[in-house]
């Protein structure tokens, strides 16, 4: 569950607000508090700092009392005790505000830094941002450039938590330019490292790696082993998120080898072990494990060493280590957390110990530990931990046959994930989670529970809840893809569209569960219904992977039809007669998981493909931007095409000589077309045309790639790739100047990244980010000649016959299938999918 340790919190605040000339006694106490804090003994630091606060109070020394209180707040924060931390920092600031002398201004800024970091931990991102902006003003008064840089990094993080990813990144980019002009120093190395970590959290991995390499180079020049080791450690974390596992292991090895202290060494080795276990490098993991165990025994009790043990326990559970060994590691972590009075760490240790007992099927002990962990997480208001223990409790109750309680526990876990939605990616600064391991299963298992344990057929409310939950998962996947909460547009329920606006459409929601495939169906003016296909997730995925492979092979049409017929049996056969009786003409699929990588148009009933009988569209979920038929709108097209890819992409992508005829066929069908071809199609020109030309259809005829990672999702322009997040920025500016909606985005030569099971997230992401009502795109790229024919037919049908977008696409696909023998294979006409508004 917890993939990697981090060296430090992402927002920067440090114990060390200090003043000149304190008395000897309190100086000793402050120094002692600082040493205890730095050793990770936060509970001891609290006791010492409380004494210092009392002494300063009795002396009537408000300035020094304020400093001691701020340091006390930081120690409380580290213990997860956010309420007393908040109170201490408020008291500290009140004392400072009583008088305003030069010394007060000097300590105000670092105290505000601490207040901001506590506010962010409390989920008060807007207040944290305001506080850090105030602190920056103070640092400017003091001329403290390092303080300004630190606050800018903090502000960028607050913007990201608030969902303003771009704004956060803009601040970081400006900061980078300022840092570059500074002379090399340890401070510069540390600031660059913080910057690199912030970029990694924001999902800008390529730049994160570059910045961290700079930090490393400076630390090496200055011969600072501590900073060299820390930079290597951060590089390992970034490489791991990039899925460069070999590189990450090497960085962790180097970080451990040069680490000047044992805790950093152990952290790097535990992250390395986690990767070795996940990539099944058993021999290397077995060699490394005894070293880690020996070093852990020698480590003094600290919060860092507790999390090191918890992460080690998580890795060992996957490694098949005997449960009693893992339980012993968790028990020590728990003991230390209790001794240090760190409630956050105590909750983690208890919950992790609970999951060890879950593995050994000792349900009641596991449940008791989980409930204790949960009570602590709720006491310290930590939903990022609490959701995990609600989920664990749900699993345990299910195993014991307490289904009602299990459903309630899962419901709470899901609602806590929903509240965390805007800052899920930056929520946990002590242990890093993987979306696929820590979020996705919560939704899937809860839906399985809802649908499997119904006495007879599930009632309407249950079916509705199940599909809403899968939609919430799809939105969470997109948030994870973009590192921000991304869909906040005003939407309408698909059911309303089907029952009122377009009663010839039906919606099909296949849901892939571990042991079966559930299909929920909405037929116009009928209640929801569902049916179960007794195929496990592994069986479903194996069939669909095979079908995906065969679709791209020229001589496998029979095999494609056989597999397509099997999938048709899963999704359509059961409702075939109902669809006919209800006069349904369009099937809208809300697809789940790997189903998104297979075009539904190719489903085969033994005689015909689905596209020969129905128009087919995809939706991201139950909601849709307000539906409006395209036939009511005059089309204005901005079309851009690239025949020859840029030089350094020519090996990866072939030329597209038919693009000129594709653009010609568009301008023949639609009089109002603006074109950018070849060299004219560069990011600068595209941006200026987007802002200057009135258009409601954006057609991009160029290579591109959809991936499950935002940084690998792009379209190709003459001056290189335009990444999906840059594409978003480019189109958002248009939104600011023009009121007309982007009715349609067409990406005619793109493809999903090979071997990437979640690649269509990139397609969904491009569609959402463009703010397009619908997107027409290809899942793979075959022949630009067949593309030119299909696209020409699509636009002709749209304009001449005034049919829906889904029907226009259907007719264009059937035309290729029936009238062009060279292109009748599914590989030519099937890859085109319509996402979003099908009207």
Coordinates of N, CA, C and O in Angstrom, one line a residue, residues 636-638 672 674 676 683-696 698 730-740:
X636 N -18.0 25.8 -37.7 CA -16.8 26.6 -38.1 C -15.6 25.7 -37.6 O -15.5 25.4 -36.4
X637 N -14.8 25.3 -38.6 CA -13.7 24.4 -38.2 C -12.3 25.1 -38.3 O -12.0 25.8 -39.2
X638 N -11.5 24.8 -37.2 CA -10.1 25.2 -37.3 C -9.4 23.9 -37.5 O -9.5 23.0 -36.6
X672 N -16.8 27.1 -43.8 CA -16.1 28.0 -42.9 C -15.0 27.1 -42.2 O -15.1 26.6 -41.1
X674 N -10.7 27.1 -41.4 CA -9.4 27.8 -41.3 C -8.4 26.7 -41.2 O -8.5 25.8 -40.4
X676 N -4.2 25.2 -40.9 CA -2.8 25.4 -40.6 C -2.1 24.1 -41.1 O -2.5 23.0 -40.6
X683 N 3.1 25.3 -32.4 CA 2.4 25.6 -31.2 C 2.0 27.1 -31.1 O 1.0 27.5 -30.6
X684 N 2.9 28.0 -31.6 CA 2.7 29.4 -31.5 C 1.5 29.8 -32.4 O 0.6 30.6 -32.0
X685 N 1.6 29.3 -33.7 CA 0.5 29.7 -34.6 C -0.8 29.1 -34.1 O -1.9 29.7 -34.3
X686 N -0.8 27.9 -33.6 CA -2.0 27.2 -33.2 C -2.6 28.1 -32.0 O -3.8 28.4 -32.0
X687 N -1.8 28.6 -31.1 CA -2.3 29.4 -30.0 C -2.9 30.7 -30.5 O -4.0 31.1 -30.1
X688 N -2.2 31.3 -31.5 CA -2.8 32.6 -32.0 C -4.1 32.4 -32.8 O -5.0 33.2 -32.6
X689 N -4.2 31.3 -33.5 CA -5.4 31.0 -34.3 C -6.5 30.7 -33.3 O -7.7 31.1 -33.5
X690 N -6.2 29.9 -32.3 CA -7.2 29.5 -31.3 C -7.8 30.8 -30.6 O -9.0 30.8 -30.3
X691 N -7.0 31.8 -30.4 CA -7.5 33.0 -29.8 C -8.1 34.0 -30.8 O -8.9 34.8 -30.3
X692 N -7.8 33.9 -32.1 CA -8.3 34.9 -33.0 C -9.4 34.4 -33.9 O -10.2 35.2 -34.3
X693 N -9.5 33.1 -34.2 CA -10.5 32.6 -35.2 C -11.7 32.1 -34.5 O -11.6 31.4 -33.5
X694 N -12.9 32.5 -34.9 CA -14.1 31.9 -34.3 C -14.3 30.4 -34.9 O -14.4 30.2 -36.1
X695 N -14.3 29.5 -34.0 CA -14.5 28.1 -34.4 C -15.2 27.3 -33.3 O -15.1 27.7 -32.1
X696 N -15.9 26.2 -33.7 CA -16.5 25.4 -32.7 C -16.1 23.9 -32.9 O -16.6 23.0 -32.2
X698 N -12.5 21.8 -33.5 CA -11.0 21.8 -33.7 C -10.6 20.4 -34.2 O -10.8 19.4 -33.6
X730 N -3.4 26.2 -23.6 CA -3.7 26.9 -24.9 C -5.2 27.1 -25.1 O -5.6 28.1 -25.5
X731 N -6.0 26.0 -24.8 CA -7.4 26.2 -25.1 C -8.1 27.0 -24.0 O -9.2 27.6 -24.2
X732 N -7.6 27.0 -22.8 CA -8.2 27.7 -21.7 C -8.2 29.2 -22.0 O -9.1 29.9 -21.6
X733 N -7.2 29.7 -22.6 CA -7.1 31.1 -23.0 C -8.3 31.5 -23.9 O -8.8 32.5 -23.8
X734 N -8.6 30.5 -24.8 CA -9.7 30.8 -25.7 C -11.0 30.9 -24.9 O -11.8 31.8 -25.1
X735 N -11.2 30.1 -23.9 CA -12.4 30.1 -23.0 C -12.5 31.5 -22.3 O -13.6 31.9 -22.1
X736 N -11.4 32.1 -22.1 CA -11.5 33.4 -21.4 C -12.0 34.5 -22.3 O -12.5 35.5 -21.9
X737 N -11.7 34.3 -23.6 CA -12.0 35.4 -24.6 C -13.3 35.1 -25.4 O -13.9 36.0 -25.9
X738 N -13.7 33.8 -25.5 CA -14.9 33.5 -26.3 C -15.9 32.7 -25.6 O -15.6 31.9 -24.8
X739 N -17.2 33.0 -25.9 CA -18.3 32.3 -25.1 C -18.7 31.0 -25.8 O -19.3 30.2 -25.2
X740 N -18.5 30.9 -27.1 CA -19.0 29.7 -27.8 C -18.3 28.4 -27.4 O -17.1 28.4 -27.2

